[in-house]
mmCIF file of C-alpha atoms and ligand atoms in Angstrom:
data_model
loop_
_atom_site.group_PDB
_atom_site.id
_atom_site.type_symbol
_atom_site.label_atom_id
_atom_site.label_comp_id
_atom_site.label_asym_id
_atom_site.label_seq_id
_atom_site.Cartn_x
_atom_site.Cartn_y
_atom_site.Cartn_z
ATOM 1 C CA UNK W 1 114.889 190.135 64.917
ATOM 2 C CA UNK W 2 114.259 190.226 61.172
ATOM 3 C CA UNK W 3 113.583 186.807 59.581
ATOM 4 C CA UNK W 4 116.010 185.424 56.982
ATOM 5 C CA UNK W 5 113.782 186.178 53.958
ATOM 6 C CA UNK W 6 113.212 189.670 55.318
ATOM 7 C CA UNK W 7 116.951 190.209 55.688
ATOM 8 C CA UNK W 8 117.309 189.729 51.945
ATOM 9 C CA UNK W 9 114.559 192.222 51.206
ATOM 10 C CA UNK W 10 116.227 194.762 53.532
ATOM 11 C CA UNK W 11 119.538 194.139 51.766
ATOM 12 C CA UNK W 12 117.866 194.541 48.366
ATOM 13 C CA UNK W 13 116.264 197.805 49.453
ATOM 14 C CA UNK W 14 119.568 199.090 50.804
ATOM 15 C CA UNK W 15 121.413 198.028 47.642
ATOM 16 C CA UNK W 16 118.915 200.051 45.629
ATOM 17 C CA UNK W 17 119.650 203.100 47.754
ATOM 18 C CA UNK W 18 116.727 202.896 50.171
ATOM 19 C CA UNK W 19 117.216 204.046 53.752
ATOM 20 C CA UNK W 20 117.482 201.346 56.419
ATOM 21 C CA UNK W 21 116.555 201.796 60.065
ATOM 22 C CA UNK W 22 119.011 201.271 62.931
ATOM 23 C CA UNK W 23 117.108 198.089 63.850
ATOM 24 C CA UNK W 24 117.472 196.770 60.293
ATOM 25 C CA UNK W 25 121.148 197.742 60.266
ATOM 26 C CA UNK W 26 121.698 195.808 63.487
ATOM 27 C CA UNK W 27 119.981 192.730 62.062
ATOM 28 C CA UNK W 28 122.085 192.922 58.914
ATOM 29 C CA UNK W 29 125.255 193.497 60.903
ATOM 30 C CA UNK W 30 124.565 190.494 63.103
ATOM 31 C CA UNK W 31 123.078 188.036 60.651
ATOM 32 C CA UNK W 32 123.451 188.808 56.933
ATOM 33 C CA UNK W 33 125.961 186.620 55.058
ATOM 34 C CA UNK W 34 129.266 188.472 54.772
ATOM 35 C CA UNK W 35 129.450 188.313 50.987
ATOM 36 C CA UNK W 36 125.835 189.398 50.591
ATOM 37 C CA UNK W 37 126.591 192.439 52.740
ATOM 38 C CA UNK W 38 129.671 193.225 50.675
ATOM 39 C CA UNK W 39 127.802 192.799 47.419
ATOM 40 C CA UNK W 40 124.991 195.147 48.490
ATOM 41 C CA UNK W 41 127.479 197.724 49.780
ATOM 42 C CA UNK W 42 129.488 197.547 46.572
ATOM 43 C CA UNK W 43 126.304 198.095 44.550
ATOM 44 C CA UNK W 44 125.626 201.253 46.544
ATOM 45 C CA UNK W 45 129.198 202.469 46.039
ATOM 46 C CA UNK W 46 129.037 201.847 42.294
ATOM 47 C CA UNK W 47 125.790 203.769 41.975
ATOM 48 C CA UNK W 48 127.065 206.704 44.028
ATOM 49 C CA UNK W 49 130.221 206.925 41.941
ATOM 50 C CA UNK W 50 128.738 206.014 38.569
ATOM 51 C CA UNK W 51 131.276 207.089 35.966
ATOM 52 C CA UNK W 52 134.231 206.936 38.377
ATOM 53 C CA UNK W 53 133.336 203.685 40.126
ATOM 54 C CA UNK W 54 136.537 202.114 38.773
ATOM 55 C CA UNK W 55 138.641 204.519 40.883
ATOM 56 C CA UNK W 56 139.792 204.211 44.505
ATOM 57 C CA UNK W 57 141.605 207.098 46.138
ATOM 58 C CA UNK W 58 144.406 207.773 48.589
ATOM 59 C CA UNK W 59 145.984 210.922 50.017
ATOM 60 C CA UNK W 60 149.524 211.836 51.089
ATOM 61 C CA UNK W 61 149.577 213.550 54.466
ATOM 62 C CA UNK W 62 151.636 213.956 57.584
ATOM 63 C CA UNK W 63 150.488 213.659 61.153
ATOM 64 C CA UNK W 64 152.294 216.254 63.201
ATOM 65 C CA UNK W 65 152.122 215.453 66.891
ATOM 66 C CA UNK W 66 152.669 218.705 68.734
ATOM 67 C CA UNK W 67 152.607 217.303 72.284
ATOM 68 C CA UNK W 68 151.811 214.084 74.092
ATOM 69 C CA UNK W 69 150.974 215.892 77.346
ATOM 70 C CA UNK W 70 147.323 215.298 78.078
ATOM 71 C CA UNK W 71 144.938 215.760 80.970
ATOM 72 C CA UNK W 72 142.263 213.423 79.579
ATOM 73 C CA UNK W 73 143.922 210.041 80.234
ATOM 74 C CA UNK W 74 141.846 207.865 77.899
ATOM 75 C CA UNK W 75 142.275 204.252 78.921
ATOM 76 C CA UNK W 76 142.837 202.978 75.365
ATOM 77 C CA UNK W 77 145.576 205.534 74.626
ATOM 78 C CA UNK W 78 149.248 204.528 74.538
ATOM 79 C CA UNK W 79 150.411 207.944 73.364
ATOM 80 C CA UNK W 80 149.785 210.433 76.147
ATOM 81 C CA UNK W 81 151.792 211.475 79.205
ATOM 82 C CA UNK W 82 150.057 213.052 82.212
ATOM 83 C CA UNK W 83 151.302 216.610 82.908
ATOM 84 C CA UNK W 84 153.180 215.537 86.034
ATOM 85 C CA UNK W 85 155.193 212.908 84.132
ATOM 86 C CA UNK W 86 157.889 215.250 82.914
ATOM 87 C CA UNK W 87 160.163 212.363 81.930
ATOM 88 C CA UNK W 88 157.683 211.039 79.376
ATOM 89 C CA UNK W 89 155.980 214.251 78.297
ATOM 90 C CA UNK W 90 157.269 216.369 75.429
ATOM 91 C CA UNK W 91 156.213 219.285 73.265
ATOM 92 C CA UNK W 92 157.361 220.240 69.798
ATOM 93 C CA UNK W 93 158.379 223.808 69.036
ATOM 94 C CA UNK W 94 157.125 225.824 66.107
ATOM 95 C CA UNK W 95 160.384 225.601 64.127
ATOM 96 C CA UNK W 96 160.252 221.811 64.310
ATOM 97 C CA UNK W 97 156.605 221.838 63.196
ATOM 98 C CA UNK W 98 157.394 224.112 60.241
ATOM 99 C CA UNK W 99 160.320 221.897 59.241
ATOM 100 C CA UNK W 100 157.954 218.921 59.162
ATOM 101 C CA UNK W 101 155.562 220.919 56.984
ATOM 102 C CA UNK W 102 158.411 221.738 54.584
ATOM 103 C CA UNK W 103 159.281 218.033 54.302
ATOM 104 C CA UNK W 104 155.649 217.207 53.639
ATOM 105 C CA UNK W 105 155.507 219.676 50.756
ATOM 106 C CA UNK W 106 158.816 218.365 49.418
ATOM 107 C CA UNK W 107 157.397 214.830 49.292
ATOM 108 C CA UNK W 108 154.172 215.807 47.574
ATOM 109 C CA UNK W 109 151.975 215.730 50.682
ATOM 110 C CA UNK W 110 148.902 217.916 50.586
ATOM 111 C CA UNK W 111 147.465 217.616 54.083
ATOM 112 C CA UNK W 112 148.569 218.127 57.669
ATOM 113 C CA UNK W 113 146.902 216.310 60.531
ATOM 114 C CA UNK W 114 147.839 218.340 63.622
ATOM 115 C CA UNK W 115 147.271 215.896 66.442
ATOM 116 C CA UNK W 116 148.183 215.850 70.109
ATOM 117 C CA UNK W 117 147.168 215.672 73.721
ATOM 118 C CA UNK W 118 144.940 218.039 75.660
ATOM 119 C CA UNK W 119 147.796 220.101 77.067
ATOM 120 C CA UNK W 120 146.724 222.037 80.178
ATOM 121 C CA UNK W 121 148.252 225.274 78.811
ATOM 122 C CA UNK W 122 147.093 225.111 75.185
ATOM 123 C CA UNK W 123 144.088 227.326 74.588
ATOM 124 C CA UNK W 124 142.736 228.865 71.397
ATOM 125 C CA UNK W 125 145.765 231.180 71.180
ATOM 126 C CA UNK W 126 148.182 228.273 70.795
ATOM 127 C CA UNK W 127 146.306 226.871 67.800
ATOM 128 C CA UNK W 128 145.789 230.313 66.245
ATOM 129 C CA UNK W 129 149.516 230.974 66.397
ATOM 130 C CA UNK W 130 150.527 227.618 64.941
ATOM 131 C CA UNK W 131 147.907 227.436 62.181
ATOM 132 C CA UNK W 132 148.652 230.999 61.099
ATOM 133 C CA UNK W 133 152.381 230.237 60.945
ATOM 134 C CA UNK W 134 151.815 227.071 58.892
ATOM 135 C CA UNK W 135 149.502 228.852 56.459
ATOM 136 C CA UNK W 136 151.885 231.800 56.108
ATOM 137 C CA UNK W 137 154.792 229.589 55.031
ATOM 138 C CA UNK W 138 152.839 226.770 53.362
ATOM 139 C CA UNK W 139 149.527 228.073 52.006
ATOM 140 C CA UNK W 140 149.312 224.992 49.778
ATOM 141 C CA UNK W 141 148.951 222.647 52.784
ATOM 142 C CA UNK W 142 145.442 221.824 53.944
ATOM 143 C CA UNK W 143 145.131 221.749 57.730
ATOM 144 C CA UNK W 144 142.677 218.900 58.353
ATOM 145 C CA UNK W 145 143.094 218.446 62.072
ATOM 146 C CA UNK W 146 141.714 218.182 65.592
ATOM 147 C CA UNK W 147 138.169 217.368 66.573
ATOM 148 C CA UNK W 148 135.406 218.235 68.976
ATOM 149 C CA UNK W 149 137.411 217.135 72.031
ATOM 150 C CA UNK W 150 140.253 219.536 71.294
ATOM 151 C CA UNK W 151 137.768 222.342 70.648
ATOM 152 C CA UNK W 152 136.008 221.701 73.960
ATOM 153 C CA UNK W 153 139.369 221.683 75.736
ATOM 154 C CA UNK W 154 140.842 224.812 74.120
ATOM 155 C CA UNK W 155 137.616 226.784 74.622
ATOM 156 C CA UNK W 156 137.662 225.886 78.323
ATOM 157 C CA UNK W 157 141.335 226.851 78.704
ATOM 158 C CA UNK W 158 140.740 230.213 76.983
ATOM 159 C CA UNK W 159 137.388 230.862 78.659
ATOM 160 C CA UNK W 160 135.534 231.343 75.368
ATOM 161 C CA UNK W 161 132.571 229.658 73.734
ATOM 162 C CA UNK W 162 132.978 226.717 71.374
ATOM 163 C CA UNK W 163 131.588 228.919 68.577
ATOM 164 C CA UNK W 164 134.306 231.493 69.163
ATOM 165 C CA UNK W 165 137.015 228.825 69.346
ATOM 166 C CA UNK W 166 135.924 227.315 66.022
ATOM 167 C CA UNK W 167 135.682 230.707 64.330
ATOM 168 C CA UNK W 168 139.099 231.821 65.543
ATOM 169 C CA UNK W 169 141.053 228.682 64.595
ATOM 170 C CA UNK W 170 139.233 228.562 61.246
ATOM 171 C CA UNK W 171 140.181 232.190 60.587
ATOM 172 C CA UNK W 172 143.788 231.358 61.542
ATOM 173 C CA UNK W 173 144.042 228.533 59.004
ATOM 174 C CA UNK W 174 142.232 225.346 60.073
ATOM 175 C CA UNK W 175 140.454 224.064 56.954
ATOM 176 C CA UNK W 176 138.472 221.132 58.319
ATOM 177 C CA UNK W 177 138.186 218.934 61.384
ATOM 178 C CA UNK W 178 139.322 215.330 61.444
ATOM 179 C CA UNK W 179 136.941 213.014 63.246
ATOM 180 C CA UNK W 180 139.271 212.810 66.215
ATOM 181 C CA UNK W 181 137.847 211.913 69.595
ATOM 182 C CA UNK W 182 134.627 210.295 68.388
ATOM 183 C CA UNK W 183 135.829 206.921 69.707
ATOM 184 C CA UNK W 184 132.454 205.398 70.631
ATOM 185 C CA UNK W 185 129.649 207.891 71.037
ATOM 186 C CA UNK W 186 127.098 205.923 73.131
ATOM 187 C CA UNK W 187 127.471 206.634 76.852
ATOM 188 C CA UNK W 188 128.351 203.195 78.280
ATOM 189 C CA UNK W 189 131.326 202.260 76.069
ATOM 190 C CA UNK W 190 132.540 205.884 75.968
ATOM 191 C CA UNK W 191 132.648 206.143 79.753
ATOM 192 C CA UNK W 192 134.423 202.784 79.931
ATOM 193 C CA UNK W 193 137.331 203.854 77.710
ATOM 194 C CA UNK W 194 137.429 207.671 77.923
ATOM 195 C CA UNK W 195 135.714 208.718 81.156
ATOM 196 C CA UNK W 196 137.143 212.255 81.118
ATOM 197 C CA UNK W 197 136.179 213.052 77.530
ATOM 198 C CA UNK W 198 133.045 215.028 76.729
ATOM 199 C CA UNK W 199 129.900 212.949 76.142
ATOM 200 C CA UNK W 200 129.063 211.580 72.717
ATOM 201 C CA UNK W 201 126.131 214.007 72.488
ATOM 202 C CA UNK W 202 128.475 216.907 73.234
ATOM 203 C CA UNK W 203 130.989 215.675 70.635
ATOM 204 C CA UNK W 204 128.224 215.721 68.031
ATOM 205 C CA UNK W 205 126.905 219.081 69.207
ATOM 206 C CA UNK W 206 130.351 220.638 68.679
ATOM 207 C CA UNK W 207 130.682 219.058 65.225
ATOM 208 C CA UNK W 208 127.219 220.350 64.358
ATOM 209 C CA UNK W 209 128.268 223.824 65.495
ATOM 210 C CA UNK W 210 131.396 223.609 63.330
ATOM 211 C CA UNK W 211 129.409 222.470 60.306
ATOM 212 C CA UNK W 212 127.045 225.396 60.856
ATOM 213 C CA UNK W 213 130.046 227.735 60.817
ATOM 214 C CA UNK W 214 131.246 226.305 57.501
ATOM 215 C CA UNK W 215 133.929 223.957 58.835
ATOM 216 C CA UNK W 216 133.328 220.425 57.568
ATOM 217 C CA UNK W 217 134.772 217.271 59.096
ATOM 218 C CA UNK W 218 135.128 213.549 58.833
ATOM 219 C CA UNK W 219 133.741 211.078 61.366
ATOM 220 C CA UNK W 220 135.373 208.023 62.883
ATOM 221 C CA UNK W 221 134.657 205.009 65.059
ATOM 222 C CA UNK W 222 137.047 203.062 67.274
ATOM 223 C CA UNK W 223 136.034 199.382 67.158
ATOM 224 C CA UNK W 224 136.900 196.577 69.534
ATOM 225 C CA UNK W 225 137.188 197.949 73.072
ATOM 226 C CA UNK W 226 134.302 195.904 74.443
ATOM 227 C CA UNK W 227 131.317 197.635 72.869
ATOM 228 C CA UNK W 228 128.300 195.602 71.767
ATOM 229 C CA UNK W 229 127.041 195.327 68.209
ATOM 230 C CA UNK W 230 124.009 197.390 69.240
ATOM 231 C CA UNK W 231 126.326 200.133 70.517
ATOM 232 C CA UNK W 232 128.222 200.138 67.225
ATOM 233 C CA UNK W 233 124.997 200.678 65.305
ATOM 234 C CA UNK W 234 123.876 203.324 67.808
ATOM 235 C CA UNK W 235 127.142 205.156 67.065
ATOM 236 C CA UNK W 236 126.203 205.174 63.373
ATOM 237 C CA UNK W 237 122.667 206.378 64.146
ATOM 238 C CA UNK W 238 123.936 209.291 66.203
ATOM 239 C CA UNK W 239 126.181 210.432 63.344
ATOM 240 C CA UNK W 240 123.500 209.940 60.660
ATOM 241 C CA UNK W 241 121.007 212.049 62.588
ATOM 242 C CA UNK W 242 123.431 214.982 62.718
ATOM 243 C CA UNK W 243 124.372 214.497 59.086
ATOM 244 C CA UNK W 244 120.686 214.751 58.118
ATOM 245 C CA UNK W 245 120.734 218.261 59.578
ATOM 246 C CA UNK W 246 124.181 219.496 58.505
ATOM 247 C CA UNK W 247 125.615 217.465 55.614
ATOM 248 C CA UNK W 248 129.013 218.373 57.068
ATOM 249 C CA UNK W 249 130.564 214.918 57.489
ATOM 250 C CA UNK W 250 132.579 214.138 54.374
ATOM 251 C CA UNK W 251 133.539 210.623 55.320
ATOM 252 C CA UNK W 252 133.162 207.849 57.846
ATOM 253 C CA UNK W 253 136.298 206.018 58.955
ATOM 254 C CA UNK W 254 136.022 203.001 61.269
ATOM 255 C CA UNK W 255 139.298 201.663 62.640
ATOM 256 C CA UNK W 256 140.231 198.919 65.053
ATOM 257 C CA UNK W 257 141.538 199.271 68.596
ATOM 258 C CA UNK W 258 145.227 198.429 69.080
ATOM 259 C CA UNK W 259 145.872 196.783 72.457
ATOM 260 C CA UNK W 260 149.495 197.500 73.373
ATOM 261 C CA UNK W 261 150.872 199.860 76.033
ATOM 262 C CA UNK W 262 147.611 201.170 77.464
ATOM 263 C CA UNK W 263 145.352 200.760 80.503
ATOM 264 C CA UNK W 264 142.520 198.712 79.012
ATOM 265 C CA UNK W 265 142.710 195.141 80.182
ATOM 266 C CA UNK W 266 141.164 192.035 78.710
ATOM 267 C CA UNK W 267 139.633 193.600 75.606
ATOM 268 C CA UNK W 268 138.984 191.482 72.563
ATOM 269 C CA UNK W 269 140.004 193.273 69.425
ATOM 270 C CA UNK W 270 137.505 193.498 66.592
ATOM 271 C CA UNK W 271 138.064 190.710 64.070
ATOM 272 C CA UNK W 272 138.664 191.420 60.402
ATOM 273 C CA UNK W 273 135.195 190.034 59.711
ATOM 274 C CA UNK W 274 133.606 192.472 62.147
ATOM 275 C CA UNK W 275 135.612 195.243 60.518
ATOM 276 C CA UNK W 276 134.576 194.330 56.978
ATOM 277 C CA UNK W 277 130.950 193.990 58.084
ATOM 278 C CA UNK W 278 131.181 197.481 59.583
ATOM 279 C CA UNK W 279 132.573 198.953 56.349
ATOM 280 C CA UNK W 280 129.659 197.379 54.459
ATOM 281 C CA UNK W 281 126.994 198.416 56.990
ATOM 282 C CA UNK W 282 128.367 201.950 57.022
ATOM 283 C CA UNK W 283 128.017 202.161 53.229
ATOM 284 C CA UNK W 284 124.444 200.829 53.450
ATOM 285 C CA UNK W 285 123.374 202.874 56.484
ATOM 286 C CA UNK W 286 124.994 206.207 55.575
ATOM 287 C CA UNK W 287 122.937 207.181 52.565
ATOM 288 C CA UNK W 288 123.945 210.734 53.470
ATOM 289 C CA UNK W 289 127.758 210.398 53.795
ATOM 290 C CA UNK W 290 129.741 210.323 50.559
ATOM 291 C CA UNK W 291 132.944 208.536 51.466
ATOM 292 C CA UNK W 292 133.673 205.355 53.409
ATOM 293 C CA UNK W 293 137.365 204.911 54.145
ATOM 294 C CA UNK W 294 139.133 201.585 54.508
ATOM 295 C CA UNK W 295 141.966 201.576 57.028
ATOM 296 C CA UNK W 296 145.098 199.597 56.214
ATOM 297 C CA UNK W 297 147.085 201.099 59.095
ATOM 298 C CA UNK W 298 145.320 199.146 61.836
ATOM 299 C CA UNK W 299 143.972 196.180 59.856
ATOM 300 C CA UNK W 300 146.749 195.489 57.361
ATOM 301 C CA UNK W 301 147.087 196.149 53.676
ATOM 302 C CA UNK W 302 145.213 193.078 52.477
ATOM 303 C CA UNK W 303 142.182 193.918 54.606
ATOM 304 C CA UNK W 304 142.374 197.508 53.459
ATOM 305 C CA UNK W 305 142.343 196.165 49.918
ATOM 306 C CA UNK W 306 139.365 193.892 50.663
ATOM 307 C CA UNK W 307 137.468 196.843 52.140
ATOM 308 C CA UNK W 308 137.316 198.290 48.610
ATOM 309 C CA UNK W 309 134.973 195.390 47.773
ATOM 310 C CA UNK W 310 132.822 195.978 50.857
ATOM 311 C CA UNK W 311 131.778 199.543 50.132
ATOM 312 C CA UNK W 312 134.914 201.636 50.735
ATOM 313 C CA UNK W 313 135.894 204.071 47.988
ATOM 314 C CA UNK W 314 139.050 205.402 49.616
ATOM 315 C CA UNK W 315 142.108 203.886 51.278
ATOM 316 C CA UNK W 316 143.050 206.862 53.417
ATOM 317 C CA UNK W 317 146.525 208.161 53.638
ATOM 318 C CA UNK W 318 150.130 207.367 53.144
ATOM 319 C CA UNK W 319 151.208 208.958 56.389
ATOM 320 C CA UNK W 320 154.669 210.391 56.228
ATOM 321 C CA UNK W 321 154.550 210.295 60.018
ATOM 322 C CA UNK W 322 152.164 208.675 62.500
ATOM 323 C CA UNK W 323 152.805 208.080 66.202
ATOM 324 C CA UNK W 324 149.461 207.649 67.932
ATOM 325 C CA UNK W 325 147.924 204.330 66.887
ATOM 326 C CA UNK W 326 151.415 202.959 66.257
ATOM 327 C CA UNK W 327 152.183 203.575 69.949
ATOM 328 C CA UNK W 328 149.371 201.122 70.684
ATOM 329 C CA UNK W 329 150.690 198.455 68.348
ATOM 330 C CA UNK W 330 149.703 199.274 64.736
ATOM 331 C CA UNK W 331 152.704 198.088 62.745
ATOM 332 C CA UNK W 332 151.691 198.302 59.111
ATOM 333 C CA UNK W 333 153.844 200.421 56.879
ATOM 334 C CA UNK W 334 153.573 201.221 53.218
ATOM 335 C CA UNK W 335 154.889 203.367 50.426
ATOM 336 C CA UNK W 336 153.089 205.027 47.557
ATOM 337 C CA UNK W 337 153.893 202.330 45.002
ATOM 338 C CA UNK W 338 152.586 199.631 47.345
ATOM 339 C CA UNK W 339 149.322 201.510 47.857
ATOM 340 C CA UNK W 340 149.014 202.019 44.102
ATOM 341 C CA UNK W 341 149.667 198.319 43.526
ATOM 342 C CA UNK W 342 147.219 197.292 46.278
ATOM 343 C CA UNK W 343 144.476 199.348 44.700
ATOM 344 C CA UNK W 344 145.275 197.980 41.236
ATOM 345 C CA UNK W 345 145.217 194.404 42.570
ATOM 346 C CA UNK W 346 141.740 195.133 43.899
ATOM 347 C CA UNK W 347 140.814 195.873 40.275
ATOM 348 C CA UNK W 348 140.537 199.633 40.780
ATOM 349 C CA UNK W 349 142.408 202.506 39.260
ATOM 350 C CA UNK W 350 144.334 204.372 41.977
ATOM 351 C CA UNK W 351 144.066 208.143 42.259
ATOM 352 C CA UNK W 352 145.821 210.536 44.613
ATOM 353 C CA UNK W 353 143.207 212.902 46.042
ATOM 354 C CA UNK W 354 142.906 216.172 47.879
ATOM 355 C CA UNK W 355 141.320 216.538 51.331
ATOM 356 C CA UNK W 356 138.010 217.256 49.582
ATOM 357 C CA UNK W 357 138.349 214.189 47.335
ATOM 358 C CA UNK W 358 139.218 215.857 44.029
ATOM 359 C CA UNK W 359 141.590 213.693 41.998
ATOM 360 C CA UNK W 360 145.113 215.151 41.746
ATOM 361 C CA UNK W 361 146.546 212.379 39.594
ATOM 362 C CA UNK W 362 144.851 209.252 38.285
ATOM 363 C CA UNK W 363 147.367 206.404 37.933
ATOM 364 C CA UNK W 364 145.755 204.853 34.886
ATOM 365 C CA UNK W 365 149.008 203.810 33.228
ATOM 366 C CA UNK W 366 151.609 201.861 35.263
ATOM 367 C CA UNK W 367 154.296 203.175 32.923
ATOM 368 C CA UNK W 368 153.670 206.623 34.374
ATOM 369 C CA UNK W 369 153.712 205.641 38.058
ATOM 370 C CA UNK W 370 155.560 208.076 40.339
ATOM 371 C CA UNK W 371 159.162 207.021 40.889
ATOM 372 C CA UNK W 372 159.786 208.919 44.123
ATOM 373 C CA UNK W 373 160.242 206.075 46.615
ATOM 374 C CA UNK W 374 160.839 208.515 49.468
ATOM 375 C CA UNK W 375 157.048 208.699 49.909
ATOM 376 C CA UNK W 376 156.930 206.086 52.658
ATOM 377 C CA UNK W 377 154.629 205.956 55.619
ATOM 378 C CA UNK W 378 156.470 206.127 58.911
ATOM 379 C CA UNK W 379 154.529 204.778 61.821
ATOM 380 C CA UNK W 380 156.951 204.024 64.590
ATOM 381 C CA UNK W 381 156.400 205.316 68.081
ATOM 382 C CA UNK W 382 160.175 205.476 68.450
ATOM 383 C CA UNK W 383 160.032 208.411 66.053
ATOM 384 C CA UNK W 384 158.526 210.535 68.737
ATOM 385 C CA UNK W 385 161.293 210.322 71.265
ATOM 386 C CA UNK W 386 163.583 213.216 70.696
ATOM 387 C CA UNK W 387 161.558 214.229 67.672
ATOM 388 C CA UNK W 388 163.500 211.959 65.341
ATOM 389 C CA UNK W 389 162.381 212.176 61.730
ATOM 390 C CA UNK W 390 161.719 209.448 59.223
ATOM 391 C CA UNK W 391 165.008 208.146 57.687
ATOM 392 C CA UNK W 392 164.084 209.359 54.226
ATOM 393 C CA UNK W 393 163.110 212.703 55.716
ATOM 394 C CA UNK W 394 166.421 212.847 57.539
ATOM 395 C CA UNK W 395 168.082 212.640 54.142
ATOM 396 C CA UNK W 396 166.037 215.603 53.079
ATOM 397 C CA UNK W 397 166.992 217.468 56.222
ATOM 398 C CA UNK W 398 170.639 216.820 55.483
ATOM 399 C CA UNK W 399 170.334 218.246 51.974
HETATM 400 S S1 SF4 H 401 143.292 209.772 73.015
HETATM 401 FE FE1 SF4 H 401 143.804 211.962 72.904
HETATM 402 S S2 SF4 H 401 142.614 212.874 74.567
HETATM 403 FE FE2 SF4 H 401 142.714 210.677 75.012
HETATM 404 S S3 SF4 H 401 144.531 210.439 76.334
HETATM 405 FE FE3 SF4 H 401 145.210 210.091 74.217
HETATM 406 S S4 SF4 H 401 145.979 212.087 73.576
HETATM 407 FE FE4 SF4 H 401 144.669 212.444 75.379
#
């Protein structure tokens, strides 16, 4: 364990951009004063974004859940239905998916997160067909979707290699992978919450393969399902090691476990302090990952706002539709003006961004704020039953 005076010197080194070891990161995570961590992380963020450090970004996207049928049965998941549960399971047809894409474009969304269960019949061909159809009708939409788990699953269903699966879905229209399925990468906590998922090493190996084939991704971490602090830092180390080789992770996005409607019992959720410490440690530890994203969906808007002072440079998305973490209890909802105001109240200038973090519009004058109040996040699990759309979107459908 690093002594108190040494902790400060490690923090100072990190704040100046020096690399810290996993052992140092663990000591800081456990023992550094919260505000000192935030201050060091903010110094790193300001240096990395010198010239635009006054800006914090957001994106408008839509999660499109194509099925909840899943053979993987993760214990933390409140979204899936096993294949034999035909009463609970559903799939969405292509016309419905394309209609949701049209609504996304209408509302100024730029990104689609195609997200669903590991359906026993969905191989590479399914994703090729759907991505090609989306790109044909909506070439302006970026398909930032799926993750290593889906790739492993679809390659197995189709009897092809992971390399071939990545190449084929990329050729069909997938632009980049979301960090889906990372959960916790170290073996013990991963087995405890997702025993049927591929190992953490395999998840990283598939992401490394994708990066090598020119398909970048983000990375995520699910906090608060019973993992230790050491396992959280080990998760970061595993990602940083791959990033040293590939440079393909654009962002790191920690988010907190939601406890409702699933099969994990007796878990203590991560506290907001643990979450803010993780945002700060991620900024200090990942000297090789550009963006650290604060999550307001699972932690609440105020904590999302605070994360901007603990090293985050981005507040993620206004999701025109989300049904996965909301099924497990995430209840926070927002619209574009609220996100703009939250960012302004954190003393930053809000900017809508693309998937690759270019600024689309910088909201530097409140008089010019967008007036379209239909851009509202919709995060109710009830939306999924029967494929009901967001009320504002229903209005669009009616027009
Ligand atoms: S988290 Fe994904 S893979 Fe796991 S059970 Fe839920 S839908 Fe299936």
